[in-house]
Coordinates of C-alpha atoms and ligand atoms in Angstrom, one line a residue:
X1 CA 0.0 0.0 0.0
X2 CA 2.0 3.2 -1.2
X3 CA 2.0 6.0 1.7
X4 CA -0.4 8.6 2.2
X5 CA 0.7 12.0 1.1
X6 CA 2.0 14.4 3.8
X7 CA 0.4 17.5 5.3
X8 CA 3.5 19.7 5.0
X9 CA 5.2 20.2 8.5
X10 CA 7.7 22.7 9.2
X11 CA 9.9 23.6 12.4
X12 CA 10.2 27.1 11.1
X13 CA 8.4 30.2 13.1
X14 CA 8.0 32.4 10.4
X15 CA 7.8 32.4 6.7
X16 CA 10.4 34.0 4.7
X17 CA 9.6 36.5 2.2
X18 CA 11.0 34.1 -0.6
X19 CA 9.1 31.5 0.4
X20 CA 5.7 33.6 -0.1
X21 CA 4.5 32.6 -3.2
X22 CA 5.2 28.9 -3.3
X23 CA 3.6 28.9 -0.3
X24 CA 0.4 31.2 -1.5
X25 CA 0.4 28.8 -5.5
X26 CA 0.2 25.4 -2.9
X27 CA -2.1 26.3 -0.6
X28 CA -4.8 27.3 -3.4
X29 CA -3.7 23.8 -5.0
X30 CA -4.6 22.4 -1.1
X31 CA -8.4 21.2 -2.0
X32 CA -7.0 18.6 -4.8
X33 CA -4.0 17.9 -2.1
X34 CA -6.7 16.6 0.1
X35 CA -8.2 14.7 -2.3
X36 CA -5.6 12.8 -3.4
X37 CA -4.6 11.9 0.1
X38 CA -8.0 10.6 0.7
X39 CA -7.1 8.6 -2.5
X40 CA -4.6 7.2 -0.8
X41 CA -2.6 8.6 -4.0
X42 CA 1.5 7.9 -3.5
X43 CA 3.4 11.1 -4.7
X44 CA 1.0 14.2 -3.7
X45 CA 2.5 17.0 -2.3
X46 CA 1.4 17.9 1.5
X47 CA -0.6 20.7 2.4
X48 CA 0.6 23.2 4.7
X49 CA 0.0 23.0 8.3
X50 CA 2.4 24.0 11.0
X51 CA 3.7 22.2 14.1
X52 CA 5.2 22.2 17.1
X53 CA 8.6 21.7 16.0
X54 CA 8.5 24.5 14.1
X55 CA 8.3 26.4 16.9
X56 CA 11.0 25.0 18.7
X57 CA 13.7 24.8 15.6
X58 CA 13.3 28.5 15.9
X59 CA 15.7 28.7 12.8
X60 CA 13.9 28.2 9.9
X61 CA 12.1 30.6 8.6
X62 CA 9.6 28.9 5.9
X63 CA 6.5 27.0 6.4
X64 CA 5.8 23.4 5.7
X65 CA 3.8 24.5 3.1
X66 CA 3.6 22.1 0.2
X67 CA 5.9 23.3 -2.7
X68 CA 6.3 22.6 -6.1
X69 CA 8.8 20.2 -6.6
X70 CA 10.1 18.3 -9.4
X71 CA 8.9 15.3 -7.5
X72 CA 5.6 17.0 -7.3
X73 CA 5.3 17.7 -10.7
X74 CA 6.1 14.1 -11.4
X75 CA 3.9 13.3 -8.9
X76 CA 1.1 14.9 -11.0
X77 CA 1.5 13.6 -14.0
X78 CA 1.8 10.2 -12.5
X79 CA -1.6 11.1 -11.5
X80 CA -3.0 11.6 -14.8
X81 CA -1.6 7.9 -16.0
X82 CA -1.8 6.4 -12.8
X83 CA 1.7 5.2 -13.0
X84 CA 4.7 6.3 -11.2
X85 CA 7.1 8.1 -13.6
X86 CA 10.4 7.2 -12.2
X87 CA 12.5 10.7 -11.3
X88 CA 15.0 12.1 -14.0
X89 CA 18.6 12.7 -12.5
X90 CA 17.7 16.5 -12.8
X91 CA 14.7 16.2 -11.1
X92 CA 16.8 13.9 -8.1
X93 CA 19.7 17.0 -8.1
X94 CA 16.9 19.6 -7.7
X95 CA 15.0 17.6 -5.6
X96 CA 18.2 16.7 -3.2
X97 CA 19.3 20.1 -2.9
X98 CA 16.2 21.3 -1.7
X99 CA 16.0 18.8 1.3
X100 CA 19.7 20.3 1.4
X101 CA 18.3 23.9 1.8
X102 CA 15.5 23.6 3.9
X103 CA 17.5 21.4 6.2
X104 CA 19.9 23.9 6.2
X105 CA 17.3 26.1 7.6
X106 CA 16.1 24.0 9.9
X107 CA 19.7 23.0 11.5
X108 CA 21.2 26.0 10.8
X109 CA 23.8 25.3 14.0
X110 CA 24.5 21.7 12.6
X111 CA 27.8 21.4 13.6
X112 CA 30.0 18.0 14.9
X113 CA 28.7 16.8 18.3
X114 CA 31.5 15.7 19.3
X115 CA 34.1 18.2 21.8
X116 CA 37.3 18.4 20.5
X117 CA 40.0 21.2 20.3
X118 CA 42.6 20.4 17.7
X119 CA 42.7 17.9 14.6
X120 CA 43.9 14.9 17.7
X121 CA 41.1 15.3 20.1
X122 CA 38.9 14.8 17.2
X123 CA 40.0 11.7 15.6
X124 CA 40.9 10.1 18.5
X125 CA 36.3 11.2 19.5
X126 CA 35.5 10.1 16.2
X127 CA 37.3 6.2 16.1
X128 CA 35.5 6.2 20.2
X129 CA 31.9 7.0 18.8
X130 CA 31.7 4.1 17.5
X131 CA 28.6 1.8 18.5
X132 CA 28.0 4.6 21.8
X133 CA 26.6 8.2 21.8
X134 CA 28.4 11.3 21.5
X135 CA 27.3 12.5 24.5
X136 CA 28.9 9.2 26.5
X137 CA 32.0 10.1 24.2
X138 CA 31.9 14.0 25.5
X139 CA 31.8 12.9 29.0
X140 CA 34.2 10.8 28.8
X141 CA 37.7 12.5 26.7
X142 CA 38.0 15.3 28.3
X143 CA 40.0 13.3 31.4
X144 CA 41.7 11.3 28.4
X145 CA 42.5 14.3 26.7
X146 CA 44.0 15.9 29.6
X147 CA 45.9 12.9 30.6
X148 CA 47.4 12.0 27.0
X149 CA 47.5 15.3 25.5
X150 CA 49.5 14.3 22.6
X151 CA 49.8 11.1 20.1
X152 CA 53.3 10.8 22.3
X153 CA 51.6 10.4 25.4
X154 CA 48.8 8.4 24.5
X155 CA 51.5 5.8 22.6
X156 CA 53.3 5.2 25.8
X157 CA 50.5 4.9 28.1
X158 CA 49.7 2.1 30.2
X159 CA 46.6 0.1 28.2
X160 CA 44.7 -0.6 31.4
X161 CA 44.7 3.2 32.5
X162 CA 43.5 3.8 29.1
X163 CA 41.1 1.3 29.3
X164 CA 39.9 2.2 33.1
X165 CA 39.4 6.0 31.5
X166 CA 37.2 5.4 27.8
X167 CA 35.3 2.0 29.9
X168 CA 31.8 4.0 29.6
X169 CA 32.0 4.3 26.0
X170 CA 31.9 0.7 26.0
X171 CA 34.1 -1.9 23.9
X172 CA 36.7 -0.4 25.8
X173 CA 39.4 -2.7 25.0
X174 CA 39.3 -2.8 21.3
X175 CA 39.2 1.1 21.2
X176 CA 42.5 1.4 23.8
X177 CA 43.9 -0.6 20.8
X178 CA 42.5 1.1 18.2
X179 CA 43.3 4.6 19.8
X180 CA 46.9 3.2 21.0
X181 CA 47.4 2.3 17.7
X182 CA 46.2 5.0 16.1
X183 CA 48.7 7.8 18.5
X184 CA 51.3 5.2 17.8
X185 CA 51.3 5.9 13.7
X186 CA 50.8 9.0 14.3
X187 CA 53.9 9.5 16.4
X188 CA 56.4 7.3 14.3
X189 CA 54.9 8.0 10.7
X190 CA 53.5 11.6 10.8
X191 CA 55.9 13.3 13.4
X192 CA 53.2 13.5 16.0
X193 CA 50.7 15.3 13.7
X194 CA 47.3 14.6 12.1
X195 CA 48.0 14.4 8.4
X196 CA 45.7 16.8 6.3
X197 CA 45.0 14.0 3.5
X198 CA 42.7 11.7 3.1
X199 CA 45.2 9.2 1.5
X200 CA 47.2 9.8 4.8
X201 CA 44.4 9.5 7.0
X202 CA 43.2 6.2 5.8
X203 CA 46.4 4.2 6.5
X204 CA 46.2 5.0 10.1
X205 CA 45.0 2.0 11.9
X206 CA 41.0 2.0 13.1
X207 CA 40.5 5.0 10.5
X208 CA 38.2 4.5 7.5
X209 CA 37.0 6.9 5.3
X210 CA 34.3 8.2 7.4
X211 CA 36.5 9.1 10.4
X212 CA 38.8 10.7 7.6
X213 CA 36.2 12.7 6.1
X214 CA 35.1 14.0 9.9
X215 CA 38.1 14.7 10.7
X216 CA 39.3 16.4 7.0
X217 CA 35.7 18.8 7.1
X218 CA 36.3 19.4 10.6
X219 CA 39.6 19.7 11.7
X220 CA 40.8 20.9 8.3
X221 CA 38.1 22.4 6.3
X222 CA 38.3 20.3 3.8
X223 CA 34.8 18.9 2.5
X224 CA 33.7 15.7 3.1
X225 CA 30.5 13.3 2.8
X226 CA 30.4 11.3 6.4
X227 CA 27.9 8.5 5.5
X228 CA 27.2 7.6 9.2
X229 CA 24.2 5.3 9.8
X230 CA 21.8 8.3 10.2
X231 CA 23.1 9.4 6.7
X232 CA 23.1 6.3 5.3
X233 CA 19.4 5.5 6.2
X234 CA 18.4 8.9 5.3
X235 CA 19.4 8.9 2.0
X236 CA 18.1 5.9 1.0
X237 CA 14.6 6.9 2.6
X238 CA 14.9 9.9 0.0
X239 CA 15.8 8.1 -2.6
X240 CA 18.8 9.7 -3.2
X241 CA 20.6 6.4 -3.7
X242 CA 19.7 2.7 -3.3
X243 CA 23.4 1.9 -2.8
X244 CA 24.1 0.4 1.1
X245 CA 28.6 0.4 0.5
X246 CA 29.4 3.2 2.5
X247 CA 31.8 4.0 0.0
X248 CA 29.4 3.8 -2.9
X249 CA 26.9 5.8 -1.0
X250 CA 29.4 9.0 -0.5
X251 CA 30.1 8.5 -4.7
X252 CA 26.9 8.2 -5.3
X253 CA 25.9 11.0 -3.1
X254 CA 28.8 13.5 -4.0
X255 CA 27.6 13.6 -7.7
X256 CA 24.2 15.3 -6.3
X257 CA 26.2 18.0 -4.8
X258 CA 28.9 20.7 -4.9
X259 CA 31.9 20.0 -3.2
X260 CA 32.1 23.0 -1.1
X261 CA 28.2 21.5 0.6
X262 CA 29.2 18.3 1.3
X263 CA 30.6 19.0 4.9
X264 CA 27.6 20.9 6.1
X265 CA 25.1 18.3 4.5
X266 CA 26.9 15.4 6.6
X267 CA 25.8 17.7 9.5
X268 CA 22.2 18.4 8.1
X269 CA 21.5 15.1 7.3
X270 CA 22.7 13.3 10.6
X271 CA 21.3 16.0 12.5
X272 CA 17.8 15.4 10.7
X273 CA 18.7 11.4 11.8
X274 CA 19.3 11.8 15.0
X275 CA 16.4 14.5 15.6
X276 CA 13.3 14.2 13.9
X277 CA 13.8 11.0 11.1
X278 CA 14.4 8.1 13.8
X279 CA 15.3 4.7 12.3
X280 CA 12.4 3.0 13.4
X281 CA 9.7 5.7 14.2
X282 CA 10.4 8.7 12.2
X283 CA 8.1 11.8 12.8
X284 CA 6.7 12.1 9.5
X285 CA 3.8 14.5 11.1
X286 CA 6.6 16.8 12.2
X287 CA 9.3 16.9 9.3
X288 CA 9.8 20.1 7.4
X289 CA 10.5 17.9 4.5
X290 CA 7.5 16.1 4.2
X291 CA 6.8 17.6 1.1
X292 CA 9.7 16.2 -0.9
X293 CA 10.2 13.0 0.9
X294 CA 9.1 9.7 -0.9
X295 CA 9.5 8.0 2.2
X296 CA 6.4 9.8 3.6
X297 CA 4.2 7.8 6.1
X298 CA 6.9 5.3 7.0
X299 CA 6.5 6.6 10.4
X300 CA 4.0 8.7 12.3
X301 CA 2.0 11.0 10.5
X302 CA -0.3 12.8 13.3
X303 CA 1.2 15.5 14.0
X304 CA 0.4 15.9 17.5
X305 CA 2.0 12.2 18.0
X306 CA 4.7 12.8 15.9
X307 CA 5.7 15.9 17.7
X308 CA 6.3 13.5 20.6
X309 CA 8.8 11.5 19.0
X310 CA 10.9 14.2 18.3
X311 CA 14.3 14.2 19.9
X312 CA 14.9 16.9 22.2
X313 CA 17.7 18.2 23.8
X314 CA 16.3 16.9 27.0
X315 CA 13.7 14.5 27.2
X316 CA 14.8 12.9 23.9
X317 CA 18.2 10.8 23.5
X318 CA 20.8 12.4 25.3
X319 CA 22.8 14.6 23.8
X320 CA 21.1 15.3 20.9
X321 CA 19.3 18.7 19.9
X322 CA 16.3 20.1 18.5
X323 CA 16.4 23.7 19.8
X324 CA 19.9 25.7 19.1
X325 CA 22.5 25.2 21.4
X326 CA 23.2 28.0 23.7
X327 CA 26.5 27.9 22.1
X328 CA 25.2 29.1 19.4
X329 CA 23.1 31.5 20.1
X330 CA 25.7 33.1 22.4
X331 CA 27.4 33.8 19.1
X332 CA 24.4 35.7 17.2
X333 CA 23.7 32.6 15.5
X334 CA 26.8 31.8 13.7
X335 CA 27.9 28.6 13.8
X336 CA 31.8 28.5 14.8
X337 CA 33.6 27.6 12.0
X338 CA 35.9 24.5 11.5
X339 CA 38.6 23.9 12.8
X340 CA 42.2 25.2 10.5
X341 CA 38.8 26.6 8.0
X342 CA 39.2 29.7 5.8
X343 CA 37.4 32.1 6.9
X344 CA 36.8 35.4 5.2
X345 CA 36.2 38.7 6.5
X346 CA 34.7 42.4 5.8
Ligands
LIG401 S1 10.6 9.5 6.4 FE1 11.9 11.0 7.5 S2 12.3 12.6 6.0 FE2 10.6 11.4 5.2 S3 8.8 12.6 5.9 FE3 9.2 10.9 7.4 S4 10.5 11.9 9.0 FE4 10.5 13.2 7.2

């Protein structure tokens, strides 16, 4: 049974003024939008209605209402035949980018959720996030960090401290060897730095591409597509890409976008995993993308109910945000740039 359209949900308090008339042309389409949903009819566009999350995103500034999309156009003439007409590449690029921009709108403080102060701190986080939260990761490297402050010290460490210190982020003992290892290469191959390079990067032990592209958009400013398991499940919903290869995913997804996105659409998209499109119950009801996401309906659809499924800051999985950080509203609402990126000024 294909999904019910959405009612378009957006996080965003206010509408922005170039948002006006795709909002105004949809709403006047709204009558047929209903009727196609009580049709059951696959590839409608929502109608606009707002939620609570778009009061508490506080950072977008458009409203859920349904938009003309490629999709949607497709959507409509696969209404007239009454088949599906399967999405040209254009109409996926278009399409993709739009999730892209309103995402951006919605997360407009995505930034890595892991603590970290230099290029070290960070790759040493990003191999310890593995199967744990970053929260349990940010309570627990800060007494690492000060301990082992350099690949030097952390190389010549005794394992069981090690172990004794990262023990809540569970799997303890492979990750004192994988981080062991890792400050070990670093010290005898790299002098003690982080190299800058992916090709580098990806010969250290316990580093694949995804820690290397965290660490390279992050630590360097270097773009880079992290296809975590948010990403990856994300993308696929979206049907950006049917590919499951992590590797063939970030190809696959690169070619949709410009390079110089790809670092802050990792965040968007992950942030939009963790927050509001769960893995097993995704608030459908509440998503501001609703509109241009064939994967509409897999999870809850009310928005009242889905507004409860969001993931808060507290109350939801720890660690994890829905409202800005303080952080960043401290700094007028810019978020802090990466680490060793170009920034420009005047
Ligand atoms: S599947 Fe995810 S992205 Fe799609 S409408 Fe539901 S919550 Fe939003």
């Amino acid at each position: 049974m294909p999904a019910k359209k959405p009612a378009a949900t957006k996080p965003a308090a206010t509408q922005s003024a170039t948002s006006r008339p795709a909002v105004k042309k949809s709403a006047a389409k709204k009558p047929a939008v209903k009727k196609a949903v009580a049709k059951k009819t696959p590839a409608t566009q929502p109608a606009a209605k707002k939620t609570g999350a778009a009061k508490e995103s506080g950072a977008a500034k458009k409203t859920g209402a349904a938009k003309k999309t490629g999709s949607a156009k497709e959507s409509g003439s696969a209404k007239k035949t009454g088949a599906a007409k399967p999405e040209t590449h254009a109409a996926l690029v278009r399409r993709a980018r739009k999730i892209n921009r309103e995402l951006a709108e919605t997360y407009p403080y995505a930034h890595p959720e892991l603590d970290f102060e230099n290029p070290f701190q960070l790759i040493l986080a990003t191999v310890m996030s593995a199967q744990t939260t970053d929260l349990r990761v940010n309570q627990t490297t800060p007494a690492l960090f000060a301990k082992y402050p350099t690949p030097e010290d952390l190389a010549a460490a005794n394992p069981e401290e090690v172990e004794e210190l990262i023990r809540p982020t569970g799997f303890f003992r492979a990750k004192t060897r994988s981080i062991m290892g890792l400050a070990k290469a670093l010290t005898e191959d790299f002098g003690g730095e982080v190299p800058g390079q992916l090709e580098d990067l990806v010969k250290l032990p316990g580093v694949g591409r995804k820690t290397a592209f965290v660490v390279l958009g992050n630590a360097f400013g270097r773009p880079g597509i992290t296809v975590d398991t948010h990403f990856g499940r994300l993308v696929r919903r979206w049907k950006w890409t049917e590919e499951t290869d992590p590797d063939k995913v970030e190809k696959a997804i690169g070619e949709l976008f410009p390079k110089s996105e790809w670092t802050m659409l990792s965040h968007h998209v992950i942030f939009h995993g963790r927050r509001i499109c769960h893995s097993r119950k995704p608030a459908c009801g509440a998503c501001p993308i609703a509109p241009l996401c064939p994967a509409y309906g897999e999870g809850e659809t009310d928005p009242e109910k889905a507004k409860k499924l969001l993931k808060y800051e507290k109350g939801g999985f720890p660690g994890q945000r829905l409202k800005p950080p303080q952080s960043y509203l401290d700094a007028g609402g810019i978020p802090a740039p990466p680490l060793g990126a170009t920034t420009t000024t005047g």
